[in-house]
Amino acid sequence: MQIVTADIGGTHARFALATIEDGRVTHLGEPVTLKCAEYASLQTAWEAFGEAIGETLPRAAAIALATPIRGDVLKMTNNPWVIRPALICEKLHVDRYTLVNDFGAVAHAVQHCDAASFSHLCGPQGDLPETGVITVIGPGTGLGVAYVVRGPEGYRAIETEGGHIDYSPLDTTEDAILTRLRRQHRRVSVERVCSGPGLAAIYETLASIEGRAVVSMEDKVLWQLALSGEDSLAAAAFDRFCLSLGAAAGDFALAQGAGAVVIAGGLGQRIASRLPQSGFEERFLAKGRFQRLMETIPVKLIDHPQPGLFGAAAAFAQENPA
């Protein structure tokens, strides 16, 4: 059967057609990406997708949302759209649908992707373990966290809001980052640092430490400066970002009892080539008495171009195996 699969994040809404056969995704069509800020609701963006491909949309949907999938009203974490599950069939003209958290969808993708869809970052070489827990973490507009539990009778993809646990500094520079962020937020979560907007908080703190005037700029511009090396302070902020991301990934692996970690997210893909040369691995391993345990955990990057779309469709396939 054919379905519409959607991945709705804080900045972009992605749509594609997918084909489901025997409980698996056998084909994912060319995605259409829309800016959430240019549409009033999921419904209007959905209609724009149909117009873009010039087809009548299938009456089945898999929708990944950047928010917990709980309650009668779903409010996006970094997006003003409001979704009411009871009205989805009526507003989107579908007969059945699956709703999944955006990083729950990525966890489904981790389960269904083949070994060629992953590249090695650090730790032991080899494929992902066939049984046990795989932690999935990905920086983007926010910080997504999920995990996959694999067993002989199948798997479960567990979505979490792990990105909202407390940020934990490990040195005096990170103490300064925390102090600066506390002026803006009563409580500072790890997402405030390990996400796209987090680079600005790091950059502004480093500028303050050096006695420079703090220059505010769009996140996109700052990331370009950081990755190109045009701005040495932005490059230093990126190095610090990688340290914090490594520390967070190690914390989630310990908390979830993981045998492997997968880095995902739009930003995760963008910085993939830079992470192996960064301090990510150093901080991932730096868990005191548990460093030897951390050395046994492989860390991989998912290379699938649209894990959210693919994973949402896989979640639908799991719920509708026939």
mmCIF file of C-alpha atoms in Angstrom:
data_model
loop_
_atom_site.group_PDB
_atom_site.id
_atom_site.type_symbol
_atom_site.label_atom_id
_atom_site.label_comp_id
_atom_site.label_asym_id
_atom_site.label_seq_id
_atom_site.Cartn_x
_atom_site.Cartn_y
_atom_site.Cartn_z
ATOM 1 C CA MET A 1 0.000 0.000 0.000
ATOM 2 C CA GLN A 2 1.016 3.620 -0.466
ATOM 3 C CA ILE A 3 0.991 6.180 2.351
ATOM 4 C CA VAL A 4 1.984 9.774 2.983
ATOM 5 C CA THR A 5 4.869 10.021 5.415
ATOM 6 C CA ALA A 6 5.660 13.311 7.147
ATOM 7 C CA ASP A 7 8.432 14.542 9.431
ATOM 8 C CA ILE A 8 7.416 17.763 11.198
ATOM 9 C CA GLY A 9 10.197 19.523 13.052
ATOM 10 C CA GLY A 10 10.759 22.920 14.549
ATOM 11 C CA THR A 11 11.949 24.514 11.311
ATOM 12 C CA HIS A 12 10.960 22.266 8.413
ATOM 13 C CA ALA A 13 8.066 20.000 7.449
ATOM 14 C CA ARG A 14 9.085 17.170 5.149
ATOM 15 C CA PHE A 15 6.664 15.018 3.168
ATOM 16 C CA ALA A 16 6.990 12.051 0.823
ATOM 17 C CA LEU A 17 5.041 9.097 -0.520
ATOM 18 C CA ALA A 18 6.102 5.685 0.790
ATOM 19 C CA THR A 19 5.237 2.128 -0.186
ATOM 20 C CA ILE A 20 4.614 -0.499 2.503
ATOM 21 C CA GLU A 21 4.820 -4.248 1.815
ATOM 22 C CA ASP A 22 4.832 -7.122 4.313
ATOM 23 C CA GLY A 23 5.411 -4.850 7.286
ATOM 24 C CA ARG A 24 8.390 -3.046 5.750
ATOM 25 C CA VAL A 25 9.053 0.147 3.828
ATOM 26 C CA THR A 26 10.009 -0.889 0.306
ATOM 27 C CA HIS A 27 10.139 2.537 -1.319
ATOM 28 C CA LEU A 28 10.454 6.142 -0.199
ATOM 29 C CA GLY A 29 9.639 8.797 -2.785
ATOM 30 C CA GLU A 30 11.374 12.099 -3.381
ATOM 31 C CA PRO A 31 10.808 14.347 -0.345
ATOM 32 C CA VAL A 32 9.249 17.798 -0.449
ATOM 33 C CA THR A 33 10.542 20.182 2.227
ATOM 34 C CA LEU A 34 8.485 23.162 3.391
ATOM 35 C CA LYS A 35 9.318 25.867 5.934
ATOM 36 C CA CYS A 36 6.966 25.594 8.910
ATOM 37 C CA ALA A 37 6.979 29.372 9.406
ATOM 38 C CA GLU A 38 5.365 29.818 5.979
ATOM 39 C CA TYR A 39 2.304 27.694 6.814
ATOM 40 C CA ALA A 40 -0.420 28.202 9.390
ATOM 41 C CA SER A 41 -0.938 24.539 10.240
ATOM 42 C CA LEU A 42 -0.176 20.941 9.420
ATOM 43 C CA GLN A 43 -3.301 20.860 7.277
ATOM 44 C CA THR A 44 -2.250 23.735 5.021
ATOM 45 C CA ALA A 45 1.274 22.315 4.653
ATOM 46 C CA TRP A 46 -0.248 18.894 3.861
ATOM 47 C CA GLU A 47 -2.371 20.458 1.136
ATOM 48 C CA ALA A 48 0.678 22.284 -0.242
ATOM 49 C CA PHE A 49 2.514 18.958 -0.506
ATOM 50 C CA GLY A 50 -0.362 17.496 -2.526
ATOM 51 C CA GLU A 51 -0.275 20.501 -4.844
ATOM 52 C CA ALA A 52 3.510 20.249 -5.184
ATOM 53 C CA ILE A 53 3.425 16.651 -6.432
ATOM 54 C CA GLY A 54 0.214 17.128 -8.389
ATOM 55 C CA GLU A 55 -1.412 13.946 -7.097
ATOM 56 C CA THR A 56 -4.372 12.921 -4.961
ATOM 57 C CA LEU A 57 -2.793 11.891 -1.678
ATOM 58 C CA PRO A 58 -3.250 8.359 -0.286
ATOM 59 C CA ARG A 59 -5.757 7.934 2.548
ATOM 60 C CA ALA A 60 -3.161 6.666 5.026
ATOM 61 C CA ALA A 61 -0.506 8.647 6.873
ATOM 62 C CA ALA A 62 2.573 8.285 9.045
ATOM 63 C CA ILE A 63 3.384 11.502 10.871
ATOM 64 C CA ALA A 64 6.458 12.187 12.989
ATOM 65 C CA LEU A 65 6.140 15.226 15.251
ATOM 66 C CA ALA A 66 8.745 17.074 17.312
ATOM 67 C CA THR A 67 6.689 16.801 20.490
ATOM 68 C CA PRO A 68 5.584 14.092 22.962
ATOM 69 C CA ILE A 69 2.680 12.088 21.503
ATOM 70 C CA ARG A 70 0.375 12.355 24.504
ATOM 71 C CA GLY A 71 -3.024 13.892 25.183
ATOM 72 C CA ASP A 72 -5.819 15.354 23.106
ATOM 73 C CA VAL A 73 -3.843 18.399 21.986
ATOM 74 C CA LEU A 74 -0.261 18.183 20.719
ATOM 75 C CA LYS A 75 1.746 21.407 20.881
ATOM 76 C CA MET A 76 5.020 21.398 19.002
ATOM 77 C CA THR A 77 8.120 22.088 21.098
ATOM 78 C CA ASN A 78 9.808 24.521 18.683
ATOM 79 C CA ASN A 79 6.951 25.194 16.266
ATOM 80 C CA PRO A 80 3.632 27.061 16.805
ATOM 81 C CA TRP A 81 1.469 24.427 15.113
ATOM 82 C CA VAL A 82 -1.141 22.642 17.244
ATOM 83 C CA ILE A 83 -2.325 19.152 16.265
ATOM 84 C CA ARG A 84 -5.487 17.486 17.553
ATOM 85 C CA PRO A 85 -5.264 13.741 16.844
ATOM 86 C CA ALA A 86 -9.059 13.303 16.941
ATOM 87 C CA LEU A 87 -9.351 15.619 13.909
ATOM 88 C CA ILE A 88 -6.532 14.211 11.777
ATOM 89 C CA CYS A 89 -8.736 11.935 9.659
ATOM 90 C CA GLU A 90 -11.145 14.777 8.947
ATOM 91 C CA LYS A 91 -8.591 17.493 8.228
ATOM 92 C CA LEU A 92 -6.071 15.404 6.277
ATOM 93 C CA HIS A 93 -8.667 13.203 4.524
ATOM 94 C CA VAL A 94 -7.161 9.916 5.678
ATOM 95 C CA ASP A 95 -8.754 6.716 6.964
ATOM 96 C CA ARG A 96 -5.918 5.631 9.225
ATOM 97 C CA TYR A 97 -2.716 7.113 10.524
ATOM 98 C CA THR A 98 0.245 6.596 12.835
ATOM 99 C CA LEU A 99 1.631 9.357 15.054
ATOM 100 C CA VAL A 100 5.153 9.046 16.386
ATOM 101 C CA ASN A 101 7.593 11.392 18.077
ATOM 102 C CA ASP A 102 10.179 12.642 15.579
ATOM 103 C CA PHE A 103 13.039 10.880 17.303
ATOM 104 C CA GLY A 104 10.933 7.798 17.868
ATOM 105 C CA ALA A 105 10.716 7.763 14.068
ATOM 106 C CA VAL A 106 14.508 7.980 13.791
ATOM 107 C CA ALA A 107 14.743 5.015 16.173
ATOM 108 C CA HIS A 108 12.493 3.031 13.811
ATOM 109 C CA ALA A 109 14.813 4.030 10.960
ATOM 110 C CA VAL A 110 17.848 2.782 12.908
ATOM 111 C CA GLN A 111 16.140 -0.594 13.224
ATOM 112 C CA HIS A 112 15.218 -0.870 9.535
ATOM 113 C CA CYS A 113 18.299 0.597 7.838
ATOM 114 C CA ASP A 114 20.954 -1.819 6.583
ATOM 115 C CA ALA A 115 24.599 -1.708 7.674
ATOM 116 C CA ALA A 116 25.545 0.397 4.645
ATOM 117 C CA SER A 117 23.391 3.235 6.005
ATOM 118 C CA PHE A 118 25.774 3.792 8.945
ATOM 119 C CA SER A 119 29.318 5.113 9.155
ATOM 120 C CA HIS A 120 31.714 4.530 12.036
ATOM 121 C CA LEU A 121 32.520 7.391 14.418
ATOM 122 C CA CYS A 122 34.388 5.846 17.339
ATOM 123 C CA GLY A 123 34.609 2.743 19.512
ATOM 124 C CA PRO A 124 34.810 -0.859 18.296
ATOM 125 C CA GLN A 125 34.281 -1.548 14.589
ATOM 126 C CA GLY A 126 31.429 -3.807 13.439
ATOM 127 C CA ASP A 127 27.690 -3.759 12.905
ATOM 128 C CA LEU A 128 25.158 -2.615 15.488
ATOM 129 C CA PRO A 129 24.384 -5.340 18.053
ATOM 130 C CA GLU A 130 21.479 -7.639 17.170
ATOM 131 C CA THR A 131 20.128 -7.633 20.728
ATOM 132 C CA GLY A 132 20.026 -5.062 23.520
ATOM 133 C CA VAL A 133 19.694 -1.283 23.575
ATOM 134 C CA ILE A 134 20.836 1.218 20.944
ATOM 135 C CA THR A 135 20.795 4.875 22.020
ATOM 136 C CA VAL A 136 19.804 7.376 19.327
ATOM 137 C CA ILE A 137 20.702 11.041 19.793
ATOM 138 C CA GLY A 138 20.563 13.894 17.327
ATOM 139 C CA PRO A 139 21.120 17.638 17.428
ATOM 140 C CA GLY A 140 18.958 19.854 15.247
ATOM 141 C CA THR A 141 16.600 22.677 16.133
ATOM 142 C CA GLY A 142 16.387 20.811 19.447
ATOM 143 C CA LEU A 143 18.104 17.705 20.807
ATOM 144 C CA GLY A 144 16.312 14.458 20.015
ATOM 145 C CA VAL A 145 16.833 11.342 22.124
ATOM 146 C CA ALA A 146 15.341 7.861 21.723
ATOM 147 C CA TYR A 147 16.414 4.242 21.936
ATOM 148 C CA VAL A 148 15.790 0.911 20.265
ATOM 149 C CA VAL A 149 15.410 -2.312 22.221
ATOM 150 C CA ARG A 150 16.244 -5.336 20.063
ATOM 151 C CA GLY A 151 15.352 -8.907 20.976
ATOM 152 C CA PRO A 152 14.710 -12.313 19.397
ATOM 153 C CA GLU A 153 10.988 -11.542 19.015
ATOM 154 C CA GLY A 154 11.390 -8.155 17.373
ATOM 155 C CA TYR A 155 12.104 -4.619 18.493
ATOM 156 C CA ARG A 156 10.633 -1.598 20.254
ATOM 157 C CA ALA A 157 11.445 2.015 19.446
ATOM 158 C CA ILE A 158 11.148 4.113 22.609
ATOM 159 C CA GLU A 159 10.788 7.864 22.267
ATOM 160 C CA THR A 160 11.991 10.103 25.090
ATOM 161 C CA GLU A 161 12.435 13.759 25.973
ATOM 162 C CA GLY A 162 16.007 13.167 27.077
ATOM 163 C CA GLY A 163 17.163 16.412 25.504
ATOM 164 C CA HIS A 164 15.507 18.212 28.406
ATOM 165 C CA ILE A 165 17.577 16.699 31.204
ATOM 166 C CA ASP A 166 19.860 19.085 33.095
ATOM 167 C CA TYR A 167 23.014 20.359 31.406
ATOM 168 C CA SER A 168 26.102 19.219 33.309
ATOM 169 C CA PRO A 169 29.297 21.326 32.964
ATOM 170 C CA LEU A 170 32.645 19.529 33.112
ATOM 171 C CA ASP A 171 35.102 22.430 33.312
ATOM 172 C CA THR A 172 35.289 26.150 34.072
ATOM 173 C CA THR A 173 34.404 27.188 30.517
ATOM 174 C CA GLU A 174 31.235 25.123 30.676
ATOM 175 C CA ASP A 175 30.532 26.569 34.112
ATOM 176 C CA ALA A 176 30.562 29.973 32.401
ATOM 177 C CA ILE A 177 28.206 28.723 29.667
ATOM 178 C CA LEU A 178 25.797 27.500 32.329
ATOM 179 C CA THR A 179 26.003 30.789 34.245
ATOM 180 C CA ARG A 180 25.254 32.783 31.100
ATOM 181 C CA LEU A 181 22.301 30.586 30.149
ATOM 182 C CA ARG A 182 20.895 30.780 33.689
ATOM 183 C CA ARG A 183 20.388 34.498 33.175
ATOM 184 C CA GLN A 184 17.945 33.644 30.376
ATOM 185 C CA HIS A 185 16.384 30.416 31.630
ATOM 186 C CA ARG A 186 15.444 29.340 35.124
ATOM 187 C CA ARG A 187 16.520 25.802 34.296
ATOM 188 C CA VAL A 188 19.180 24.947 31.718
ATOM 189 C CA SER A 189 18.693 21.703 29.813
ATOM 190 C CA VAL A 190 21.322 19.938 27.730
ATOM 191 C CA GLU A 191 19.336 20.968 24.629
ATOM 192 C CA ARG A 192 20.243 24.605 25.326
ATOM 193 C CA VAL A 193 23.844 23.708 24.478
ATOM 194 C CA CYS A 194 23.742 20.585 22.273
ATOM 195 C CA SER A 195 21.477 21.876 19.497
ATOM 196 C CA GLY A 196 21.671 24.288 16.600
ATOM 197 C CA PRO A 197 20.831 27.371 18.705
ATOM 198 C CA GLY A 198 23.242 26.174 21.402
ATOM 199 C CA LEU A 199 26.247 27.246 19.340
ATOM 200 C CA ALA A 200 25.279 30.898 19.867
ATOM 201 C CA ALA A 201 25.213 30.454 23.649
ATOM 202 C CA ILE A 202 28.702 28.949 23.528
ATOM 203 C CA TYR A 203 30.002 31.617 21.142
ATOM 204 C CA GLU A 204 28.675 34.482 23.259
ATOM 205 C CA THR A 205 30.197 32.976 26.394
ATOM 206 C CA LEU A 206 33.624 32.624 24.773
ATOM 207 C CA ALA A 207 33.402 36.220 23.550
ATOM 208 C CA SER A 208 32.625 37.347 27.097
ATOM 209 C CA ILE A 209 35.573 35.371 28.504
ATOM 210 C CA GLU A 210 37.921 37.114 26.053
ATOM 211 C CA GLY A 211 36.413 40.525 26.759
ATOM 212 C CA ARG A 212 35.091 40.896 23.217
ATOM 213 C CA ALA A 213 31.864 42.641 22.313
ATOM 214 C CA VAL A 214 29.140 40.009 21.911
ATOM 215 C CA VAL A 215 27.914 40.060 18.321
ATOM 216 C CA SER A 216 24.506 38.473 17.806
ATOM 217 C CA MET A 217 23.875 36.820 14.448
ATOM 218 C CA GLU A 218 21.538 34.286 12.888
ATOM 219 C CA ASP A 219 22.273 30.672 13.803
ATOM 220 C CA LYS A 220 22.734 29.797 10.121
ATOM 221 C CA VAL A 221 25.424 32.457 9.671
ATOM 222 C CA LEU A 222 27.221 31.448 12.873
ATOM 223 C CA TRP A 223 27.291 27.789 11.853
ATOM 224 C CA GLN A 224 28.716 28.724 8.454
ATOM 225 C CA LEU A 225 31.481 30.711 10.131
ATOM 226 C CA ALA A 226 32.178 27.903 12.592
ATOM 227 C CA LEU A 227 32.419 25.142 9.985
ATOM 228 C CA SER A 228 34.346 27.189 7.429
ATOM 229 C CA GLY A 229 36.912 28.360 9.982
ATOM 230 C CA GLU A 230 36.496 31.973 8.840
ATOM 231 C CA ASP A 231 35.916 33.087 12.419
ATOM 232 C CA SER A 232 38.343 31.631 14.965
ATOM 233 C CA LEU A 233 35.990 32.264 17.881
ATOM 234 C CA ALA A 234 33.117 30.533 16.068
ATOM 235 C CA ALA A 235 35.454 27.614 15.346
ATOM 236 C CA ALA A 236 36.343 27.443 19.040
ATOM 237 C CA ALA A 237 32.626 27.443 19.887
ATOM 238 C CA PHE A 238 32.128 24.511 17.522
ATOM 239 C CA ASP A 239 34.952 22.585 19.205
ATOM 240 C CA ARG A 240 33.235 23.173 22.551
ATOM 241 C CA PHE A 241 29.902 22.089 21.042
ATOM 242 C CA CYS A 242 31.442 18.747 20.004
ATOM 243 C CA LEU A 243 32.821 18.221 23.513
ATOM 244 C CA SER A 244 29.391 18.805 25.049
ATOM 245 C CA LEU A 245 27.673 16.558 22.509
ATOM 246 C CA GLY A 246 30.138 13.757 23.253
ATOM 247 C CA ALA A 247 29.538 14.117 26.987
ATOM 248 C CA ALA A 248 25.762 14.031 26.499
ATOM 249 C CA ALA A 249 25.910 10.997 24.201
ATOM 250 C CA GLY A 250 27.948 9.135 26.819
ATOM 251 C CA ASP A 251 25.505 10.095 29.566
ATOM 252 C CA PHE A 252 22.532 8.767 27.577
ATOM 253 C CA ALA A 253 24.369 5.545 26.770
ATOM 254 C CA LEU A 254 25.024 4.960 30.475
ATOM 255 C CA ALA A 255 21.485 5.893 31.509
ATOM 256 C CA GLN A 256 19.856 3.654 28.905
ATOM 257 C CA GLY A 257 22.241 0.710 29.251
ATOM 258 C CA ALA A 258 23.197 0.961 25.604
ATOM 259 C CA GLY A 259 25.406 -1.433 23.688
ATOM 260 C CA ALA A 260 25.742 1.090 20.842
ATOM 261 C CA VAL A 261 25.004 4.734 20.040
ATOM 262 C CA VAL A 262 23.762 6.267 16.790
ATOM 263 C CA ILE A 263 24.121 9.994 16.052
ATOM 264 C CA ALA A 264 21.338 11.359 13.864
ATOM 265 C CA GLY A 265 19.502 14.659 13.332
ATOM 266 C CA GLY A 266 19.828 17.232 10.566
ATOM 267 C CA LEU A 267 22.736 18.934 12.280
ATOM 268 C CA GLY A 268 24.285 15.554 13.081
ATOM 269 C CA GLN A 269 24.523 14.829 9.352
ATOM 270 C CA ARG A 270 25.917 18.269 8.635
ATOM 271 C CA ILE A 271 28.794 17.921 11.113
ATOM 272 C CA ALA A 272 29.382 14.189 10.531
ATOM 273 C CA SER A 273 32.711 14.657 8.752
ATOM 274 C CA ARG A 274 33.983 16.912 11.546
ATOM 275 C CA LEU A 275 33.069 14.806 14.580
ATOM 276 C CA PRO A 276 35.830 12.163 14.205
ATOM 277 C CA GLN A 277 38.514 14.882 14.438
ATOM 278 C CA SER A 278 36.805 16.705 17.312
ATOM 279 C CA GLY A 279 36.834 16.106 21.045
ATOM 280 C CA PHE A 280 33.594 14.116 20.817
ATOM 281 C CA GLU A 281 35.214 10.735 21.519
ATOM 282 C CA GLU A 282 37.324 12.092 24.384
ATOM 283 C CA ARG A 283 34.249 13.337 26.209
ATOM 284 C CA PHE A 284 32.131 10.297 25.302
ATOM 285 C CA LEU A 285 34.675 8.094 27.083
ATOM 286 C CA ALA A 286 35.285 10.416 30.045
ATOM 287 C CA LYS A 287 32.984 8.677 32.528
ATOM 288 C CA GLY A 288 35.411 8.078 35.388
ATOM 289 C CA ARG A 289 35.183 4.526 36.688
ATOM 290 C CA PHE A 290 33.128 3.519 33.660
ATOM 291 C CA GLN A 291 35.620 4.570 30.981
ATOM 292 C CA ARG A 292 36.475 0.953 30.153
ATOM 293 C CA LEU A 293 32.800 0.191 29.659
ATOM 294 C CA MET A 294 32.462 3.217 27.366
ATOM 295 C CA GLU A 295 35.376 1.936 25.278
ATOM 296 C CA THR A 296 33.296 -1.147 24.379
ATOM 297 C CA ILE A 297 30.418 0.910 22.917
ATOM 298 C CA PRO A 298 30.474 1.595 19.152
ATOM 299 C CA VAL A 299 29.235 5.012 18.046
ATOM 300 C CA LYS A 300 27.897 5.375 14.515
ATOM 301 C CA LEU A 301 26.379 8.064 12.326
ATOM 302 C CA ILE A 302 23.229 7.288 10.358
ATOM 303 C CA ASP A 303 23.742 8.285 6.723
ATOM 304 C CA HIS A 304 20.182 7.800 5.476
ATOM 305 C CA PRO A 305 19.172 11.153 3.898
ATOM 306 C CA GLN A 306 15.657 11.135 5.403
ATOM 307 C CA PRO A 307 15.593 8.981 8.554
ATOM 308 C CA GLY A 308 12.539 10.816 9.938
ATOM 309 C CA LEU A 309 10.411 10.131 6.855
ATOM 310 C CA PHE A 310 11.684 6.581 6.486
ATOM 311 C CA GLY A 311 11.250 5.882 10.200
ATOM 312 C CA ALA A 312 7.710 7.301 10.373
ATOM 313 C CA ALA A 313 6.734 5.018 7.503
ATOM 314 C CA ALA A 314 8.413 2.096 9.314
ATOM 315 C CA ALA A 315 6.374 2.906 12.441
ATOM 316 C CA PHE A 316 3.188 2.755 10.332
ATOM 317 C CA ALA A 317 4.336 -0.570 8.885
ATOM 318 C CA GLN A 318 4.906 -1.972 12.391
ATOM 319 C CA GLU A 319 1.388 -0.931 13.441
ATOM 320 C CA ASN A 320 -0.172 -2.214 10.198
ATOM 321 C CA PRO A 321 1.744 -5.403 9.324
ATOM 322 C CA ALA A 322 -0.910 -6.824 6.995
#
